[in-house]
Coordinates of C-alpha atoms and ligand atoms in Angstrom, one line a residue:
M18 CA -54.1 -20.1 64.5
H19 CA -56.9 -22.2 65.8
R20 CA -59.4 -20.1 68.0
V21 CA -59.1 -22.8 70.9
L22 CA -55.3 -22.7 70.9
L23 CA -55.3 -18.8 70.8
L24 CA -57.6 -19.0 73.5
R25 CA -55.7 -21.0 75.6
R26 CA -52.7 -18.8 75.2
L27 CA -54.6 -15.8 75.7
Y28 CA -56.2 -17.2 78.9
S29 CA -53.0 -17.7 80.9
S30 CA -52.2 -14.2 80.3
V31 CA -55.4 -12.9 82.0
P32 CA -55.4 -12.1 85.7
P33 CA -57.6 -14.3 87.7
S34 CA -59.9 -11.5 88.4
R35 CA -60.7 -11.0 85.0
R36 CA -61.0 -14.6 84.2
L37 CA -64.4 -16.2 84.4
S38 CA -65.3 -17.8 87.6
Q39 CA -64.3 -21.4 86.4
S40 CA -66.0 -23.3 89.2
A41 CA -69.1 -24.3 87.7
A42 CA -67.8 -25.5 84.3
V43 CA -64.9 -27.1 85.7
A44 CA -66.4 -28.6 88.9
A45 CA -69.2 -30.1 86.9
D46 CA -66.0 -31.9 84.8
R47 CA -67.3 -30.4 81.7
I48 CA -64.8 -28.2 80.7
D49 CA -60.9 -28.2 80.7
A50 CA -60.0 -25.0 82.6
S51 CA -57.2 -24.3 80.4
V52 CA -59.7 -23.7 77.2
L53 CA -62.0 -21.6 78.9
P54 CA -62.9 -18.9 76.4
I55 CA -62.5 -15.4 77.9
M56 CA -65.3 -13.2 78.3
P57 CA -64.5 -9.5 76.9
P58 CA -63.4 -7.3 79.7
F59 CA -66.2 -4.9 80.9
D60 CA -65.6 -2.1 83.6
Y61 CA -68.1 -2.4 85.8
T62 CA -68.5 -4.4 89.4
P63 CA -72.0 -4.6 91.0
P64 CA -72.5 -3.9 94.5
P65 CA -72.1 -6.8 96.8
Y66 CA -75.5 -8.6 97.0
L67 CA -76.4 -9.2 100.4
G68 CA -80.1 -10.7 99.8
P69 CA -81.5 -14.4 100.1
R70 CA -79.6 -17.1 97.9
A71 CA -81.0 -19.2 95.1
A72 CA -82.2 -22.0 97.1
E73 CA -84.2 -19.9 99.6
I74 CA -85.9 -18.1 96.3
V75 CA -86.5 -21.6 94.9
R76 CA -88.1 -22.9 97.9
K77 CA -90.5 -19.4 98.4
R78 CA -91.2 -19.9 94.7
S79 CA -92.3 -23.4 95.1
E80 CA -94.4 -22.6 98.1
F81 CA -96.0 -19.2 97.0
L82 CA -95.8 -19.0 93.3
S83 CA -98.0 -20.9 90.6
P84 CA -96.3 -24.3 90.0
S85 CA -97.0 -23.6 85.9
I86 CA -93.9 -21.1 86.3
S87 CA -90.9 -23.1 85.3
Y88 CA -87.0 -21.8 85.3
L89 CA -83.9 -22.4 82.9
Y90 CA -81.4 -24.6 84.2
K91 CA -81.1 -27.5 86.4
N92 CA -79.7 -24.8 89.0
P93 CA -81.6 -21.8 88.4
L94 CA -79.7 -18.7 88.3
N95 CA -80.7 -15.8 90.9
I96 CA -79.8 -12.7 88.8
V97 CA -79.3 -9.9 90.9
D98 CA -77.7 -7.0 88.6
G99 CA -77.5 -6.2 85.0
K100 CA -75.5 -3.5 82.8
M101 CA -75.6 -3.7 79.2
Q102 CA -75.4 -7.0 77.7
Y103 CA -74.2 -8.3 80.9
L104 CA -76.1 -9.9 83.8
F105 CA -74.4 -10.7 87.4
D106 CA -75.5 -13.4 90.0
E107 CA -75.7 -13.6 93.4
D108 CA -71.9 -14.3 93.7
G109 CA -71.1 -11.5 91.3
R110 CA -70.2 -13.8 88.5
R111 CA -70.9 -12.2 84.9
Y112 CA -72.7 -13.5 82.2
L113 CA -73.1 -12.4 78.7
D114 CA -76.8 -12.2 77.9
A115 CA -77.6 -13.4 74.6
F116 CA -81.3 -13.8 75.2
G117 CA -82.7 -11.2 77.1
G118 CA -82.8 -8.3 74.4
I119 CA -86.0 -10.0 73.0
A120 CA -87.8 -10.3 76.2
T121 CA -87.0 -6.7 77.4
V122 CA -84.0 -5.0 77.1
S123 CA -83.4 -3.7 73.6
C124 CA -80.8 -1.1 74.4
G125 CA -79.1 -3.1 77.4
H126 CA -79.9 -3.6 80.7
C127 CA -80.1 -0.7 83.0
H128 CA -79.1 1.8 80.2
P129 CA -78.3 5.1 82.0
D130 CA -80.3 7.2 79.6
I131 CA -83.5 5.3 80.1
V132 CA -83.0 4.7 83.8
E133 CA -82.8 8.5 84.2
A134 CA -85.9 9.1 82.0
I135 CA -87.7 6.7 84.3
I136 CA -86.5 8.3 87.5
N137 CA -87.2 11.8 86.4
Q138 CA -90.6 11.2 85.2
T139 CA -91.6 9.2 88.5
K140 CA -90.3 11.8 90.7
R141 CA -92.5 14.3 88.6
L142 CA -95.7 12.5 88.1
Q143 CA -97.0 8.7 87.5
H144 CA -100.6 9.0 87.0
P145 CA -102.2 5.9 85.4
T146 CA -104.5 7.4 83.1
V147 CA -104.9 9.1 79.7
L148 CA -107.8 11.2 80.8
Y149 CA -105.9 14.3 81.5
L150 CA -103.0 15.7 79.4
N151 CA -99.5 15.1 79.9
H152 CA -96.7 15.8 77.2
A153 CA -94.7 12.2 78.0
V154 CA -97.5 10.2 76.3
A155 CA -98.1 12.4 73.2
D156 CA -94.3 12.8 72.8
F157 CA -93.9 9.0 72.6
A158 CA -96.9 8.5 70.3
E159 CA -95.6 11.0 67.8
A160 CA -91.8 9.7 67.9
L161 CA -93.1 6.2 67.4
A162 CA -95.4 7.2 64.7
S163 CA -92.7 8.5 62.8
K164 CA -90.8 5.4 62.5
F165 CA -93.6 4.0 60.7
P166 CA -94.2 3.9 56.8
G167 CA -97.2 5.1 54.9
D168 CA -100.5 6.1 56.8
L169 CA -99.6 4.1 59.9
K170 CA -99.6 7.3 62.4
V171 CA -102.1 6.5 65.2
V172 CA -101.1 4.7 68.3
F173 CA -102.9 3.0 71.3
F174 CA -100.9 2.1 74.2
T175 CA -101.2 -0.9 76.1
N176 CA -99.2 -2.8 78.6
S177 CA -98.0 -5.9 76.9
G178 CA -97.9 -7.7 73.5
T179 CA -100.7 -10.0 74.4
E180 CA -103.2 -6.8 75.1
A181 CA -101.7 -5.1 71.8
N182 CA -102.7 -8.2 69.8
E183 CA -106.1 -8.5 71.5
L184 CA -106.8 -4.9 70.7
A185 CA -105.7 -5.2 67.2
M186 CA -107.6 -8.5 66.4
M187 CA -110.7 -6.3 68.1
I188 CA -110.1 -3.4 65.7
A189 CA -110.0 -5.6 62.7
R190 CA -113.2 -7.4 63.9
V191 CA -115.0 -4.1 64.6
Y192 CA -113.6 -2.2 61.4
T193 CA -114.6 -5.1 58.9
G194 CA -117.8 -6.3 60.5
C195 CA -116.6 -9.9 60.2
H196 CA -115.3 -12.2 62.8
D197 CA -112.8 -14.6 60.9
I198 CA -109.1 -14.3 61.8
I199 CA -106.2 -16.3 60.3
S200 CA -103.0 -16.9 61.8
V201 CA -100.0 -19.0 61.1
R202 CA -99.3 -22.3 62.7
N203 CA -96.4 -22.2 65.1
A204 CA -97.1 -18.4 65.6
Y205 CA -97.1 -17.0 69.4
H206 CA -99.4 -13.8 69.9
G207 CA -100.1 -13.8 73.4
N208 CA -101.8 -15.4 76.8
A209 CA -105.2 -14.1 76.8
A210 CA -108.2 -15.8 74.8
G211 CA -108.1 -14.3 71.6
S212 CA -104.2 -14.1 71.3
M213 CA -104.1 -17.9 72.7
G214 CA -106.7 -18.8 69.9
A215 CA -104.2 -17.1 67.3
T216 CA -101.1 -18.8 69.0
A217 CA -101.3 -22.0 67.2
Q218 CA -98.8 -23.7 69.5
S219 CA -101.2 -26.1 71.2
N220 CA -98.4 -28.4 71.9
W221 CA -97.6 -26.4 74.8
K222 CA -99.9 -23.5 75.2
F223 CA -103.3 -23.8 76.6
N224 CA -105.8 -24.7 73.6
V225 CA -108.2 -22.0 74.1
I226 CA -111.0 -22.6 71.3
Q227 CA -111.8 -19.6 69.6
T228 CA -114.6 -19.4 67.1
G229 CA -113.5 -18.1 63.6
M230 CA -109.7 -18.7 64.1
H231 CA -108.1 -20.5 61.6
H232 CA -104.3 -21.7 61.5
A233 CA -102.6 -21.4 58.0
L234 CA -99.7 -23.7 56.9
N235 CA -96.5 -22.4 58.3
P236 CA -94.1 -21.0 55.6
D237 CA -91.1 -22.6 57.6
Q238 CA -88.4 -22.5 55.2
Y239 CA -86.6 -25.3 56.8
R240 CA -89.2 -28.1 57.4
G241 CA -91.9 -27.2 55.3
I242 CA -93.1 -28.9 52.4
F243 CA -92.6 -26.3 49.8
G244 CA -89.1 -24.9 51.3
S245 CA -88.7 -21.4 50.7
A246 CA -91.5 -20.9 48.2
G247 CA -93.8 -18.5 50.1
E248 CA -96.2 -18.2 47.3
K249 CA -97.1 -22.0 47.5
Y250 CA -97.8 -21.8 51.3
A251 CA -99.7 -18.7 50.7
K252 CA -102.4 -20.9 48.8
D253 CA -103.6 -22.4 52.1
V254 CA -104.9 -18.8 53.3
E255 CA -107.0 -18.7 50.1
E256 CA -108.3 -22.1 50.6
I257 CA -109.0 -21.2 54.0
I258 CA -111.1 -18.3 53.1
D259 CA -112.7 -20.1 50.3
F260 CA -113.7 -23.3 52.2
G261 CA -113.7 -22.1 55.8
T262 CA -115.5 -18.8 55.9
S263 CA -118.1 -16.8 54.3
G264 CA -115.7 -15.5 51.7
R265 CA -114.8 -12.4 53.9
V266 CA -112.5 -12.0 56.8
A267 CA -111.7 -9.7 59.7
G268 CA -107.9 -10.2 59.2
F269 CA -104.6 -12.1 59.0
I270 CA -102.0 -11.7 62.0
S271 CA -98.4 -12.9 61.7
E272 CA -94.8 -12.4 62.9
A273 CA -92.3 -11.6 60.0
I274 CA -89.9 -13.9 62.1
Q275 CA -91.6 -16.3 64.4
G276 CA -89.6 -15.8 67.5
V277 CA -91.2 -18.2 70.2
G278 CA -91.5 -20.6 67.1
G279 CA -87.9 -21.0 66.6
V280 CA -86.6 -17.7 65.0
M281 CA -88.2 -18.8 61.6
E282 CA -88.2 -15.9 59.0
L283 CA -91.4 -16.7 56.8
A284 CA -90.9 -17.8 53.4
P285 CA -90.0 -15.0 50.8
G286 CA -92.9 -14.1 48.8
Y287 CA -95.5 -15.3 51.4
L288 CA -96.4 -12.2 53.2
P289 CA -97.3 -10.2 49.9
A290 CA -99.2 -13.0 48.5
V291 CA -101.1 -13.3 51.7
Y292 CA -101.7 -9.6 51.7
R293 CA -103.3 -9.8 48.4
T294 CA -105.5 -12.5 49.3
I295 CA -106.5 -11.0 52.6
K296 CA -107.4 -7.7 50.8
K297 CA -109.5 -9.5 48.2
A298 CA -111.4 -10.9 51.3
G299 CA -112.1 -7.4 53.0
G300 CA -109.6 -8.1 55.9
L301 CA -107.0 -6.1 57.6
F302 CA -103.3 -7.2 57.7
I303 CA -101.9 -7.2 61.3
A304 CA -97.9 -7.4 61.8
D305 CA -97.0 -8.8 65.2
E306 CA -93.6 -6.8 65.6
V307 CA -93.6 -7.6 69.4
Q308 CA -90.1 -9.5 69.1
A309 CA -88.7 -8.6 65.6
G310 CA -89.6 -4.7 65.9
F311 CA -87.5 -1.9 67.3
A312 CA -84.3 -2.2 65.0
R313 CA -83.8 -5.9 66.0
T314 CA -83.3 -7.3 62.6
G315 CA -80.7 -4.7 61.4
S316 CA -81.7 -4.4 58.0
H317 CA -85.0 -2.6 59.0
F318 CA -86.6 -1.2 62.0
W319 CA -89.6 -3.2 61.7
G320 CA -89.5 -7.0 60.6
F321 CA -92.4 -6.6 58.0
E322 CA -90.2 -4.0 55.9
A323 CA -88.0 -6.9 54.7
H324 CA -91.4 -8.5 53.2
G325 CA -92.2 -5.4 51.1
V326 CA -95.6 -5.1 52.8
V327 CA -97.3 -2.3 54.6
P328 CA -99.8 -3.5 57.3
D329 CA -103.0 -2.2 58.2
I330 CA -102.1 -2.7 61.9
V331 CA -98.7 -3.2 63.6
T332 CA -98.3 -4.4 67.3
S333 CA -95.5 -4.1 69.5
A334 CA -94.1 -4.5 73.3
K335 CA -91.3 -6.0 74.8
G336 CA -88.0 -4.3 74.0
A337 CA -90.3 -1.0 73.3
G338 CA -89.9 -0.1 77.3
N339 CA -86.2 -1.5 77.6
G340 CA -87.9 -3.5 80.6
I341 CA -90.6 -1.3 81.5
P342 CA -94.0 -2.9 80.7
I343 CA -95.6 -1.0 77.4
G344 CA -97.2 -2.3 74.3
A345 CA -98.5 -0.5 71.3
V346 CA -101.0 -0.7 68.5
V347 CA -100.3 1.3 65.6
T348 CA -102.8 1.9 62.7
T349 CA -104.3 4.3 60.2
P350 CA -106.4 7.4 61.2
E351 CA -109.2 5.7 59.3
I352 CA -109.1 2.4 60.9
A353 CA -108.5 4.1 64.3
R354 CA -111.7 6.0 64.0
V355 CA -113.9 2.7 64.3
L356 CA -112.9 2.7 68.3
T357 CA -115.2 5.8 68.7
Q358 CA -118.2 3.8 68.4
R359 CA -117.6 2.6 72.0
C360 CA -114.8 3.4 74.6
Y361 CA -111.4 1.8 75.0
F362 CA -110.0 2.4 78.1
N363 CA -106.9 1.0 79.7
T364 CA -105.9 2.1 83.1
F365 CA -102.1 2.0 82.6
G366 CA -101.9 1.7 78.9
G367 CA -99.9 5.0 78.0
N368 CA -99.0 6.2 81.3
P369 CA -96.4 9.0 81.7
V370 CA -93.6 6.8 83.3
C371 CA -93.8 3.8 80.6
T372 CA -93.9 6.1 77.6
A373 CA -91.2 8.1 78.9
A374 CA -89.1 4.8 78.8
G375 CA -90.4 4.0 75.5
H376 CA -89.5 7.5 74.0
A377 CA -85.8 7.1 75.6
V378 CA -85.7 3.7 73.7
L379 CA -86.2 5.5 70.6
K380 CA -83.6 8.2 71.2
V381 CA -81.0 5.4 72.4
I382 CA -81.4 3.4 69.3
E383 CA -80.8 6.4 67.1
K384 CA -78.1 8.1 69.4
E385 CA -76.1 4.6 69.7
N386 CA -76.9 3.6 65.8
L387 CA -78.1 0.3 67.3
Q388 CA -80.0 -0.7 64.3
E389 CA -76.5 -0.5 62.4
N390 CA -75.1 -2.4 65.2
A391 CA -77.7 -5.5 65.0
L392 CA -76.8 -5.5 61.2
V393 CA -72.9 -5.7 61.5
V394 CA -72.6 -7.7 64.5
G395 CA -75.8 -9.7 63.5
S396 CA -74.5 -10.4 60.1
Y397 CA -70.9 -11.3 61.5
L398 CA -72.6 -13.7 63.8
K399 CA -74.5 -15.3 61.2
D400 CA -71.6 -15.9 59.1
Q401 CA -69.7 -17.5 62.0
L402 CA -72.7 -19.7 63.3
K403 CA -72.8 -21.0 59.5
A404 CA -69.2 -21.6 59.7
L405 CA -69.8 -23.4 62.9
Q406 CA -72.4 -25.6 61.1
D407 CA -69.8 -27.0 59.0
K408 CA -68.0 -28.5 62.0
H409 CA -70.7 -29.7 63.9
D410 CA -73.3 -32.0 62.5
I411 CA -75.7 -31.4 65.0
I412 CA -76.3 -28.0 63.5
G413 CA -79.3 -28.6 61.0
D414 CA -79.8 -24.8 60.3
V415 CA -78.8 -21.4 61.1
R416 CA -81.2 -18.6 60.3
G417 CA -82.6 -15.3 61.3
R418 CA -81.9 -11.5 60.5
G419 CA -79.7 -9.0 62.7
L420 CA -79.6 -9.8 66.1
M421 CA -82.5 -12.3 66.1
L422 CA -80.8 -15.5 65.0
G423 CA -81.8 -19.3 65.5
V424 CA -79.7 -22.3 65.4
E425 CA -81.5 -25.5 65.1
L426 CA -79.9 -28.7 66.4
V427 CA -80.8 -32.2 64.9
T428 CA -79.4 -35.4 65.7
D429 CA -79.8 -36.6 61.9
R430 CA -79.5 -33.9 59.0
Q431 CA -81.4 -35.9 56.8
Q432 CA -84.3 -36.8 58.9
K433 CA -84.1 -33.3 60.8
T434 CA -84.7 -35.3 63.9
P435 CA -84.9 -32.5 66.7
A436 CA -82.1 -32.7 69.4
K437 CA -84.4 -32.0 72.2
T438 CA -82.1 -33.4 75.1
E439 CA -78.9 -32.4 73.5
I440 CA -79.7 -28.7 73.4
L441 CA -80.5 -28.8 77.2
H442 CA -77.0 -30.2 77.8
A443 CA -75.6 -27.5 75.5
M444 CA -77.5 -24.8 77.4
E445 CA -76.4 -26.2 80.8
T446 CA -72.5 -26.1 79.5
M447 CA -72.8 -22.6 78.0
K448 CA -74.3 -21.2 81.2
D449 CA -71.3 -22.7 83.1
M450 CA -69.0 -21.0 80.8
G451 CA -71.0 -17.6 81.2
V452 CA -73.3 -17.5 78.3
L453 CA -76.9 -17.4 78.8
V454 CA -79.2 -18.4 75.5
G455 CA -82.6 -19.0 74.8
K456 CA -84.3 -22.0 73.2
G457 CA -87.7 -22.5 71.2
G458 CA -89.1 -23.8 68.4
F459 CA -92.1 -26.4 67.8
Y460 CA -89.8 -29.1 69.4
G461 CA -87.7 -26.9 71.6
N462 CA -84.4 -27.6 69.8
V463 CA -83.6 -24.2 68.3
F464 CA -81.2 -21.7 70.2
R465 CA -82.6 -18.4 70.3
I466 CA -80.0 -15.8 70.0
T467 CA -81.5 -12.6 70.8
P468 CA -79.1 -10.3 73.1
P469 CA -79.5 -6.6 74.0
L470 CA -78.7 -4.7 70.5
C471 CA -75.4 -3.1 72.1
F472 CA -74.0 -6.6 71.7
S473 CA -70.4 -6.1 70.3
K474 CA -68.6 -8.2 68.1
E475 CA -66.1 -9.4 70.8
D476 CA -69.2 -10.6 72.4
A477 CA -70.1 -12.3 69.5
D478 CA -66.8 -13.9 69.2
F479 CA -67.1 -15.1 72.8
F480 CA -70.4 -16.5 72.4
L481 CA -69.1 -18.4 69.4
D482 CA -66.3 -19.9 71.3
V483 CA -68.5 -20.9 74.2
M484 CA -71.1 -22.5 71.6
D485 CA -68.4 -24.4 69.9
I486 CA -67.0 -26.1 73.0
A487 CA -70.6 -26.8 74.5
L488 CA -71.3 -28.6 70.9
S489 CA -68.2 -30.5 71.0
K490 CA -68.9 -31.8 74.7
I491 CA -72.4 -33.3 73.6
Ligands
PMP520 N1 -96.4 -11.6 70.2 C1 -95.1 -12.4 70.1 C2 -94.6 -12.4 68.8 C3 -94.4 -12.7 71.5 O1 -93.3 -13.2 71.3 C4 -95.0 -12.4 72.7 C5 -94.4 -12.9 74.1 N2 -93.5 -13.9 73.8 C6 -96.3 -11.8 72.7 C7 -97.0 -11.4 71.3 C8 -97.0 -11.5 73.9 O2 -96.3 -10.4 74.7 P1 -96.5 -10.3 76.3 O3 -95.8 -11.8 77.0 O4 -95.9 -9.1 76.4 O5 -97.8 -10.4 76.5

């Protein structure tokens, strides 16, 4: 039976308390109430929310917070509770969170094991310095190092992905005695001077000029001139080294799957070819795993592993703490030694509470088989999204791995014209039907589907039904 018909029939049998609040979607006249997809049941009711309402928070934000901070949706959501893959607004309305997994919550919002670890450590001690001994810090370092191949065994903790990338690039410079670093266009590496320099997204990021920073051709399998021929794009890195440097470089930094850049997995063959080139030029290979790491891609624990390379330095953050700020730089003992020339001190980097959270995240990923779930549910979702592509001409491309998926919208498949406005409409309609999804890409026309790793097959079906209807409404 066609899915929408089936849904209609099912919907009428669902008690009103279990239905989605229809008000937003129906009141906006966007959706026929009888075809609203049903969110999978979930046995949790948040406590009543008695705090300020959305309008009051918007007023305060516009008066007291930086005007540079924007929010999603015409009427921004006041999110007050979270449980696993779901969020709840000020009225207790439930949303499927198909985006927040990448930002923070690898294992699910307020995961009880992780909350418990944070509370226990907070009650015992939070001392933001590594100048004394505390087992929480060393235990997480040991557990994290065990997730890496080869000689990647030494961990430096930071507070964010930005700090991790800044430190990684500094280590590469100190270790090699060279200054030049190559990153890939359309990459995102952070918000401080060095990482903004490596972030080649000057269409919306501050274009901080960094000497010695070079941006290589993006091995973009959808829009790139060489399609999926990774080795051809890699030639550009050789040319940058030959014509733009002394012939030696400090390193190369890239994500295996560009996250903010629109969930673009680098073309196959690119990273191994670049690796050889960088090694010849004496540089270090830095893998930014801030988004793709921590089991998200399903097939591997780290994104780089799908490309058959072992980096010299790996950075991670975001999901590492399931909402608690922590970042890490992992490298080999030999490379790590260069920092002993000076002092690298980071007040909060590697504090007991954040490392207790990180350690609990690793345990939950293992205990709940979240990597396998990312593989199974992610592969199913990707296949079904490809089926949606056959139905909706506006879907130009479906890509990604595990629970890091991208759907690029175009108004013309031949010209690949970015559907920049259409995606905004679709996001609003999806939100009204109870699904929160992200967007990104150079043109801002790519859905980013990056839920917590506990996302189920039923969630995937609900997501697909909602996206199907939203795209039909454009
Ligand atoms: N690297 C990548 C790949 C990222 O996506 C981000 C954040 N979007 C960062 C680095 C920076 O991390 P943070 O925001 O924690 O500084």
